[in-house]
Structures are given as C-alpha cells and as structure tokens.
C-alpha cells in the first residue's frame, strides 16, 4: 500500500505541526521553572511529556482514519491528538488549564478529550486498550461504521490490561488496532530489562490476531502496515497488533536529566530525526518542491502561534467549577 502525494504531504504537515507545537509548549512550560526546576511553577504546572521523534507513528496510522473512527491514546499524546484532528486551540487552552480548554481546563495535557473527532487519552499506563475495545464493540453491536485504534508504549505491553484487551478483541473479532510505540525506554528502564520477548508483535499469536513489527520509524512503512490493519478491521476480520520502532528525542518528562541513557545515544537519535529525513525524501523523489514544504512549515508555525496566543489570552478555569462535570 503506497501513499498518494496528498497523503504524504498530509503526513509531513502533521509531523511538522506536532513538532512546532511541542517546541512552543516546551518554551512556555519552562517559564518560571528556572534556575531551580519546580514543576508546580509557571503557566503550565505539572508534568509534561513530549513526543518529539515519535511523530511518524501517529501520522502513518491516522492518515487512514475519519472522524467516525476512535483513537484512545497515551500520556504522551500530542502527536496522536494532532494527527487525529483534535482542535489545536482547545487542546492548547486545556494544557494551560484555561476555561476555554476542551475540558474546561480540568484535564491537562494527559487527559485530552475531543468528542468531535472521537479522541481521548489517559495518564494511566495501558489504559487505552480497554476503552478501545469498548468503542469497537459498540460499533460492531450497533452496525455503525468506525474502527478503534489504541496507542500505547512498549512498557504498557507488560500490563495486565493490555493482555486482557487483546484476548477480548481476539475472542470477539473486534474492529480494533493496537499500536505499540516502542521508544526503548519505560521511563528509565530499558525494554531489554523489562520485557521477556525482544518484540511485542510476537505476542499477537497468543490472541489469534496478526502481529507486525515496523523498524526504522518510517512513516511510509507505517502507512502500509497500518492501512492493511485498518482495512482488515473495517472488513470485519478482527484486530491487529502493530509494534513500531520509534525514538524519543526528549526525556520521559520535562525536567528528566536522562542520566540513564548510554553516552552518545541521544546524539545518534537526533541524526535519525524523522522530520528532516522525510523532507529530504519528499524532495529527492520529486513528491514536493522546496516551496511547497516551506509553505507547510510556515503555516504550521502560524497555527501554533495562534493556539498559544489563544490559550494565554483565555480566562483561567474557575475554582468553583472544579467539581462540576464529574461524578460524585
């Protein structure tokens, strides 16, 4: 399965938009947190998990999805949210804790929810799997279109919820695709010390579904395999498990000293940054011109600047609303 020019440019556009967004969020997040780092300070308090380097995982999958399809994502969700079409202004305001945020500023960056495009995420490890199965089951029982995609990290593949969800999806042949973003590190623990198998795609066999491993953080390879899996789900043929080799260019969270990384690892990863690699490929094969890609990059910067300005100018969430819109 080969992407069209429009699909390739869409993937590049959303990879760039995600990167520009996180670069801007990183700057704002650090306001008031220096010289002594305190995550409670500044306009964006709390933890912040960046997905720089993992953009191909999101675009290679979400390019095949519509608003009717469901995405359940992780605590590192910005690239996934942007690729699914989550409202950028609303998401940014949510991250800032503003009243104009998608959830009125209640959720923050790990709990982004946009019903208009069927996107949600959670800070709980492995939490994406069960809700994706539920959403897929609802579509199947009601005879409605739509597949579910659950994104998770390789560390979450060791959670019981992951195995329970895969078993259920296999038994009921649910229209769901499980996508593991393997960035090699579960916080500071390497995959090799926490997972009994070298690759999680082999676990698919235990649950009666196909398993695929995609090396190289390659958006076009992801496009191919994800497209096949989503087509299979739409055709009623059941679930698929995909594990993608990807790279986390930032720490586990902002403020992470990353002392656990071997010397030279991070420099080597930046040499494999997927965005300049994709730009070079698009130019080399004649898919796009310098002018076309420059225009995409300029537009991405303008969208991010607008979203940041909107969030800064929005009114803060009111203290008296803290217990509204919740179950008590």
Coordinates of C-alpha atoms in Angstrom, one line a residue:
X1 CA 0.0 0.0 0.0
X2 CA 1.6 3.3 -1.2
X3 CA 0.5 6.7 -0.1
X4 CA -0.5 9.3 -2.6
X5 CA 1.1 12.7 -2.9
X6 CA -1.7 14.3 -0.9
X7 CA -1.3 11.7 1.9
X8 CA 2.4 12.2 2.0
X9 CA 2.1 15.9 2.3
X10 CA -0.7 15.5 5.0
X11 CA 1.7 13.3 7.0
X12 CA 4.6 15.7 6.7
X13 CA 2.3 18.6 7.6
X14 CA 1.1 17.0 10.7
X15 CA 4.5 15.8 11.7
X16 CA 5.8 19.4 11.4
X17 CA 2.8 20.8 13.2
X18 CA 3.3 18.4 16.1
X19 CA 7.0 19.3 16.4
X20 CA 6.4 23.0 16.2
X21 CA 3.6 22.7 18.8
X22 CA 5.9 20.8 21.2
X23 CA 8.8 23.2 20.7
X24 CA 6.5 26.1 21.6
X25 CA 5.0 24.2 24.6
X26 CA 8.4 23.4 25.9
X27 CA 9.4 27.1 26.0
X28 CA 6.2 28.1 27.7
X29 CA 6.4 25.2 30.2
X30 CA 9.9 26.2 31.3
X31 CA 8.7 29.8 32.2
X32 CA 9.1 30.2 35.9
X33 CA 10.8 26.9 36.3
X34 CA 14.4 28.1 36.3
X35 CA 17.0 28.3 37.7
X36 CA 15.6 25.7 40.2
X37 CA 13.2 23.4 38.4
X38 CA 9.9 23.1 40.1
X39 CA 7.1 21.6 38.0
X40 CA 4.5 23.5 40.1
X41 CA 5.7 26.8 38.8
X42 CA 4.9 28.7 35.6
X43 CA 1.9 29.0 33.3
X44 CA 1.8 25.2 32.7
X45 CA 2.2 23.4 36.0
X46 CA 2.6 19.6 36.4
X47 CA 4.3 17.0 34.3
X48 CA 4.8 17.4 30.6
X49 CA 5.6 14.5 28.3
X50 CA 6.8 15.4 24.8
X51 CA 6.5 13.1 21.8
X52 CA 9.4 14.6 19.7
X53 CA 10.7 11.9 17.4
X54 CA 7.5 9.7 17.6
X55 CA 5.5 11.7 15.0
X56 CA 5.6 9.0 12.3
X57 CA 3.7 6.6 14.5
X58 CA 0.7 9.0 14.7
X59 CA 0.5 10.2 11.1
X60 CA 1.1 6.8 9.5
X61 CA -1.9 5.4 11.3
X62 CA -4.2 8.4 11.5
X63 CA -4.0 9.2 7.8
X64 CA -6.3 6.2 7.3
X65 CA -8.9 7.4 9.9
X66 CA -12.0 9.5 9.7
X67 CA -13.8 11.5 12.5
X68 CA -16.1 8.4 13.0
X69 CA -13.1 6.3 14.0
X70 CA -11.9 6.2 17.6
X71 CA -8.4 6.9 18.9
X72 CA -7.5 6.2 22.5
X73 CA -4.0 7.4 23.4
X74 CA -1.3 7.7 26.0
X75 CA 0.2 10.1 28.5
X76 CA 2.4 11.3 25.6
X77 CA -0.5 12.3 23.3
X78 CA 0.2 15.5 21.4
X79 CA 1.3 13.9 18.1
X80 CA -1.6 11.5 18.2
X81 CA -4.1 14.2 19.0
X82 CA -2.9 16.5 16.3
X83 CA -2.9 13.7 13.7
X84 CA -6.5 12.8 14.7
X85 CA -7.6 16.3 14.1
X86 CA -8.1 17.5 17.7
X87 CA -8.9 21.2 17.9
X88 CA -5.5 22.8 18.4
X89 CA -6.8 25.9 20.2
X90 CA -8.9 23.9 22.6
X91 CA -6.1 21.4 23.3
X92 CA -3.6 24.2 24.0
X93 CA -6.0 26.0 26.3
X94 CA -6.6 22.7 28.1
X95 CA -2.9 22.3 28.6
X96 CA -2.8 25.8 30.1
X97 CA -5.6 25.0 32.4
X98 CA -7.9 27.6 30.9
X99 CA -11.7 27.7 30.8
X100 CA -11.7 27.5 27.0
X101 CA -9.9 24.2 27.1
X102 CA -11.5 21.0 25.7
X103 CA -12.5 20.0 29.2
X104 CA -12.6 23.5 30.7
X105 CA -9.0 23.1 32.0
X106 CA -9.8 20.2 34.2
X107 CA -7.8 17.5 32.4
X108 CA -4.4 19.0 31.4
X109 CA -2.1 17.5 28.8
X110 CA -2.5 13.8 29.8
X111 CA -6.3 13.8 29.7
X112 CA -7.2 15.4 26.3
X113 CA -10.8 14.7 25.2
X114 CA -12.4 15.8 21.9
X115 CA -15.7 14.1 21.2
X116 CA -16.0 15.8 17.8
X117 CA -13.2 13.6 16.5
X118 CA -13.5 10.7 18.9
X119 CA -10.2 11.2 20.6
X120 CA -9.3 10.6 24.2
X121 CA -6.1 9.8 26.2
X122 CA -5.1 8.9 29.8
X123 CA -2.2 9.2 32.1
X124 CA -2.8 5.6 33.3
X125 CA -0.4 3.1 31.6
X126 CA -2.2 0.7 29.3
X127 CA -5.5 2.5 29.8
X128 CA -6.0 3.0 26.1
X129 CA -6.6 -0.7 25.4
X130 CA -9.9 -1.4 27.3
X131 CA -11.8 1.7 26.1
X132 CA -10.7 1.0 22.5
X133 CA -12.3 -2.5 22.8
X134 CA -15.4 -1.0 24.2
X135 CA -15.7 1.5 21.4
X136 CA -15.1 -1.1 18.8
X137 CA -17.7 -3.4 20.4
X138 CA -20.2 -0.6 20.4
X139 CA -19.7 0.0 16.7
X140 CA -20.0 -3.7 16.0
X141 CA -23.1 -4.2 18.0
X142 CA -24.9 -1.2 16.5
X143 CA -23.8 -1.9 13.0
X144 CA -22.1 1.5 12.7
X145 CA -19.0 2.4 10.8
X146 CA -15.8 3.0 12.6
X147 CA -12.7 1.3 13.9
X148 CA -10.8 1.9 17.1
X149 CA -7.1 2.4 17.4
X150 CA -5.4 2.1 20.8
X151 CA -1.9 3.7 21.0
X152 CA 0.4 2.5 23.9
X153 CA 4.0 2.4 24.7
X154 CA 6.1 -0.7 24.9
X155 CA 6.1 -0.6 28.7
X156 CA 2.3 -0.8 28.7
X157 CA 2.5 -4.1 26.8
X158 CA 3.6 -5.7 30.2
X159 CA 0.4 -4.5 31.9
X160 CA -2.4 -7.0 32.5
X161 CA -4.9 -4.6 30.9
X162 CA -3.1 -5.0 27.6
X163 CA -3.3 -8.8 27.6
X164 CA -6.9 -8.8 28.7
X165 CA -7.9 -6.4 26.0
X166 CA -6.1 -8.3 23.3
X167 CA -7.7 -11.6 24.4
X168 CA -11.2 -10.0 24.4
X169 CA -10.6 -8.4 21.0
X170 CA -9.5 -11.7 19.6
X171 CA -12.4 -13.6 21.0
X172 CA -15.0 -11.2 19.7
X173 CA -13.1 -10.3 16.5
X174 CA -13.4 -6.6 17.3
X175 CA -12.5 -3.9 14.8
X176 CA -9.6 -2.6 16.8
X177 CA -5.9 -2.0 16.0
X178 CA -3.4 -1.9 18.9
X179 CA -0.3 0.2 18.1
X180 CA 2.7 0.0 20.3
X181 CA 5.2 2.9 20.0
X182 CA 8.4 1.3 21.1
X183 CA 10.9 4.0 22.0
X184 CA 13.0 1.5 24.0
X185 CA 12.5 3.2 27.4
X186 CA 9.8 2.7 30.0
X187 CA 10.7 5.9 31.9
X188 CA 14.3 5.0 32.8
X189 CA 14.0 1.2 32.3
X190 CA 15.2 -0.3 29.0
X191 CA 12.9 -2.6 27.2
X192 CA 15.5 -5.4 27.3
X193 CA 15.3 -5.5 31.2
X194 CA 11.5 -5.4 31.5
X195 CA 10.1 -7.5 28.6
X196 CA 10.6 -11.2 28.2
X197 CA 10.4 -11.0 24.4
X198 CA 12.5 -8.9 22.1
X199 CA 9.5 -7.8 20.1
X200 CA 5.9 -7.4 21.2
X201 CA 4.4 -8.2 17.8
X202 CA 5.1 -11.9 18.5
X203 CA 2.5 -11.8 21.4
X204 CA -0.3 -11.4 18.8
X205 CA -0.2 -15.1 18.0
X206 CA -1.4 -15.8 21.6
X207 CA -4.6 -13.9 20.9
X208 CA -5.4 -15.1 17.4
X209 CA -4.5 -11.9 15.5
X210 CA -1.8 -10.8 13.1
X211 CA 1.2 -9.1 14.5
X212 CA 3.5 -6.7 12.7
X213 CA 6.9 -5.1 13.5
X214 CA 7.9 -1.9 11.7
X215 CA 11.5 -0.9 12.1
X216 CA 13.1 2.4 11.4
X217 CA 10.5 4.9 12.4
X218 CA 9.5 5.1 8.8
X219 CA 6.2 6.9 8.1
X220 CA 5.7 5.2 4.7
X221 CA 6.2 1.7 6.2
X222 CA 3.8 2.6 9.0
X223 CA 1.3 3.8 6.4
X224 CA 1.5 0.5 4.6
X225 CA 1.0 -1.8 7.6
X226 CA -1.5 0.4 9.4
X227 CA -3.5 0.7 6.2
X228 CA -3.8 -3.1 5.9
X229 CA -4.7 -3.5 9.5
X230 CA -7.4 -0.8 9.4
X231 CA -8.8 -2.2 6.2
X232 CA -8.9 -5.6 7.9
X233 CA -10.8 -4.2 10.8
X234 CA -13.3 -2.4 8.6
X235 CA -14.0 -5.6 6.7
X236 CA -15.0 -7.4 10.0
X237 CA -11.9 -9.6 10.1
X238 CA -10.9 -8.6 13.6
X239 CA -8.0 -7.0 15.4
X240 CA -4.3 -6.5 14.6
X241 CA -1.3 -5.8 16.8
X242 CA 1.5 -3.5 15.5
X243 CA 4.8 -2.6 17.1
X244 CA 6.7 0.4 15.7
X245 CA 10.3 1.1 16.4
X246 CA 10.5 4.8 17.2
X247 CA 12.7 7.3 19.1
X248 CA 12.0 9.6 22.0
X249 CA 14.2 12.7 21.4
X250 CA 13.2 14.2 24.7
X251 CA 13.3 12.9 28.3
X252 CA 10.4 10.9 29.7
X253 CA 9.1 14.2 31.1
X254 CA 10.3 17.8 31.0
X255 CA 13.0 18.1 33.7
X256 CA 14.2 14.5 33.2
X257 CA 18.0 14.6 33.4
X258 CA 18.2 11.3 31.3
X259 CA 21.2 10.0 33.1
X260 CA 20.0 6.5 32.3
X261 CA 20.8 6.9 28.6
X262 CA 24.1 5.4 27.4
X263 CA 26.6 8.1 26.3
X264 CA 26.1 9.1 22.7
X265 CA 22.6 7.5 22.4
X266 CA 20.7 10.8 22.2
X267 CA 23.1 12.3 19.6
X268 CA 22.7 9.3 17.4
X269 CA 18.9 9.5 17.7
X270 CA 18.9 13.2 16.5
X271 CA 20.8 12.1 13.4
X272 CA 17.7 9.9 12.7
X273 CA 15.2 12.7 13.3
X274 CA 12.2 11.6 11.1
X275 CA 11.2 15.1 10.0
X276 CA 14.3 16.2 8.1
X277 CA 14.5 12.6 6.8
X278 CA 11.0 12.8 5.4
X279 CA 11.6 16.3 3.9
X280 CA 14.7 15.1 2.2
X281 CA 12.8 12.0 0.8
X282 CA 9.9 14.2 -0.5
X283 CA 12.4 16.4 -2.3
X284 CA 14.6 13.6 -3.6
X285 CA 11.7 11.7 -5.2
X286 CA 10.0 14.7 -6.6
X287 CA 6.9 14.5 -4.5
X288 CA 7.2 18.1 -3.4
X289 CA 9.2 21.2 -4.0
X290 CA 11.2 23.3 -1.6
X291 CA 8.5 26.0 -1.9
X292 CA 5.7 23.5 -1.1
X293 CA 7.4 22.3 2.1
X294 CA 8.4 25.7 3.2
X295 CA 4.8 26.8 2.9
X296 CA 3.7 23.8 5.0
X297 CA 6.3 24.7 7.7
X298 CA 5.4 28.3 7.8
X299 CA 1.7 27.5 8.1
X300 CA 2.4 25.1 11.0
X301 CA 4.3 27.8 12.9
X302 CA 1.4 30.3 12.4
X303 CA -1.2 27.7 13.7
X304 CA 0.9 27.1 16.8
X305 CA 1.5 30.8 17.4
X306 CA -2.3 31.4 17.2
X307 CA -3.1 28.5 19.5
X308 CA -0.5 29.6 22.1
X309 CA -1.9 33.2 22.0
X310 CA -5.4 32.0 22.3
X311 CA -4.5 29.9 25.4
X312 CA -2.6 32.7 27.0
X313 CA -5.4 35.2 26.5
X314 CA -8.2 32.8 27.7
X315 CA -9.6 33.1 31.2
X316 CA -8.4 30.6 33.8
X317 CA -10.6 27.7 34.9
X318 CA -12.7 28.9 37.9
X319 CA -12.1 27.3 41.2
X320 CA -15.8 26.8 41.7
X321 CA -16.0 24.6 38.6
X322 CA -13.6 22.0 40.0
X323 CA -16.4 19.7 41.0
X324 CA -18.7 20.3 38.1
X325 CA -18.9 17.8 35.2
X326 CA -17.7 15.0 37.5
X327 CA -19.4 12.0 39.1
X328 CA -19.7 12.3 42.9

